[in-house]
Short mmCIF file of C-alpha atoms in Angstrom, two decimals:
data_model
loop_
_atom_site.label_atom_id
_atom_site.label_comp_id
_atom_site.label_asym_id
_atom_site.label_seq_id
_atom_site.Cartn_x
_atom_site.Cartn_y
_atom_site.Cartn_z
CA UNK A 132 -46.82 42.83 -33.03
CA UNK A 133 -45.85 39.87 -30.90
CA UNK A 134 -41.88 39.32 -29.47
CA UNK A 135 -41.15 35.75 -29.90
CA UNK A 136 -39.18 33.89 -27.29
CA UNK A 137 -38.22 30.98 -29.49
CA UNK A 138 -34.43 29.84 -28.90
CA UNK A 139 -34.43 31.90 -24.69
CA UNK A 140 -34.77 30.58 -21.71
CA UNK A 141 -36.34 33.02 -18.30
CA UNK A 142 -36.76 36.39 -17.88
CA UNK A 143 -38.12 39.42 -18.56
CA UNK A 144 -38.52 41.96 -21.34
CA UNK A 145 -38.30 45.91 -22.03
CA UNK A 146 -38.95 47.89 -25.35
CA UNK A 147 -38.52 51.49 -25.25
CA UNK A 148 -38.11 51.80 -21.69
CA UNK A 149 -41.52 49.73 -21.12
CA UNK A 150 -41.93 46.27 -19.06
CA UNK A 151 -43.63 44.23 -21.31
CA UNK A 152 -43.58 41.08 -19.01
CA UNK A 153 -41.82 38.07 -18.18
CA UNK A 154 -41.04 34.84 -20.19
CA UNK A 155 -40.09 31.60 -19.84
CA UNK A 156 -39.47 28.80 -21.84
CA UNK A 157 -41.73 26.27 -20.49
CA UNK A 158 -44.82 28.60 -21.29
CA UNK A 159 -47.93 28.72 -21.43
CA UNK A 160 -47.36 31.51 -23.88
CA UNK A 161 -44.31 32.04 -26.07
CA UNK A 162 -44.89 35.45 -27.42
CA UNK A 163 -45.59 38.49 -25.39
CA UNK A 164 -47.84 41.01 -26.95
CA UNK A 165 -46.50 44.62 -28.00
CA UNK A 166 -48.78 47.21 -27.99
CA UNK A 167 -48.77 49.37 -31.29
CA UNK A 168 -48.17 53.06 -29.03
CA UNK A 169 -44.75 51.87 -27.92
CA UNK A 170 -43.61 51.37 -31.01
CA UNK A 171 -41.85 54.56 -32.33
CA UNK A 172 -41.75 54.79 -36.05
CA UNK A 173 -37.47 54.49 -37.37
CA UNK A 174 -35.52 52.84 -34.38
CA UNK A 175 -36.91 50.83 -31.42
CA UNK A 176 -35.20 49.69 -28.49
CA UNK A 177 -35.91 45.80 -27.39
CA UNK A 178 -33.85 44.66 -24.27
CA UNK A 179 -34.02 41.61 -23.13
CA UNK A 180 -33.13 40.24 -19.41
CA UNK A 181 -32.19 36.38 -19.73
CA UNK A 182 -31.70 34.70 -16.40
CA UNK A 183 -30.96 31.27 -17.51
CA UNK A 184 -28.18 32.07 -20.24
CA UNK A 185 -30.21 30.87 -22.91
CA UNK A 186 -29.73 33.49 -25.83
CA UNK A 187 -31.47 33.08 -29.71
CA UNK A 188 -28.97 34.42 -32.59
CA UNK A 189 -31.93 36.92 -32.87
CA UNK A 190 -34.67 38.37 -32.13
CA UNK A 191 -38.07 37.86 -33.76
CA UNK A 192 -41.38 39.80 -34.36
CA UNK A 193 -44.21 38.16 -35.63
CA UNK A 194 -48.01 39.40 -36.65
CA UNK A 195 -49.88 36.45 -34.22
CA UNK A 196 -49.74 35.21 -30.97
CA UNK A 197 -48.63 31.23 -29.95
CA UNK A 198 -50.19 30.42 -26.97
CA UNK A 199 -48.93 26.45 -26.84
#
């Protein structure tokens, strides 16, 4: 599973209590990659840290990466 970044601007992101990385708008890649063992199966926590004040309606999962 990949967390898309689409509609944010800079920061960084958590799920479950795990760092998966930092984003930013400009790129090079908009999706950061989620690693099947953090996922827990019913509820999932995503948090994201937006520096810039840039903030999407929602947030989106998608099945392949988008590297430009």
């Amino acid at each position: 599973t990949f967390l898309d970044f689409a509609g944010f601007g800079k920061g960084c992101a958590f799920v479950n209590g795990f760092n998966l990385g930092r984003f930013w708008e400009v790129g090079p890649q908009k999706r950061l990659y989620i690693p099947g063992p953090l996922l827990k199966k019913g509820r999932n926590e995503i948090i994201l840290f937006e520096t810039e004040g840039k903030i999407a309606e929602s947030i989106t999962l998608c099945d392949e990466p988008a590297l430009g």
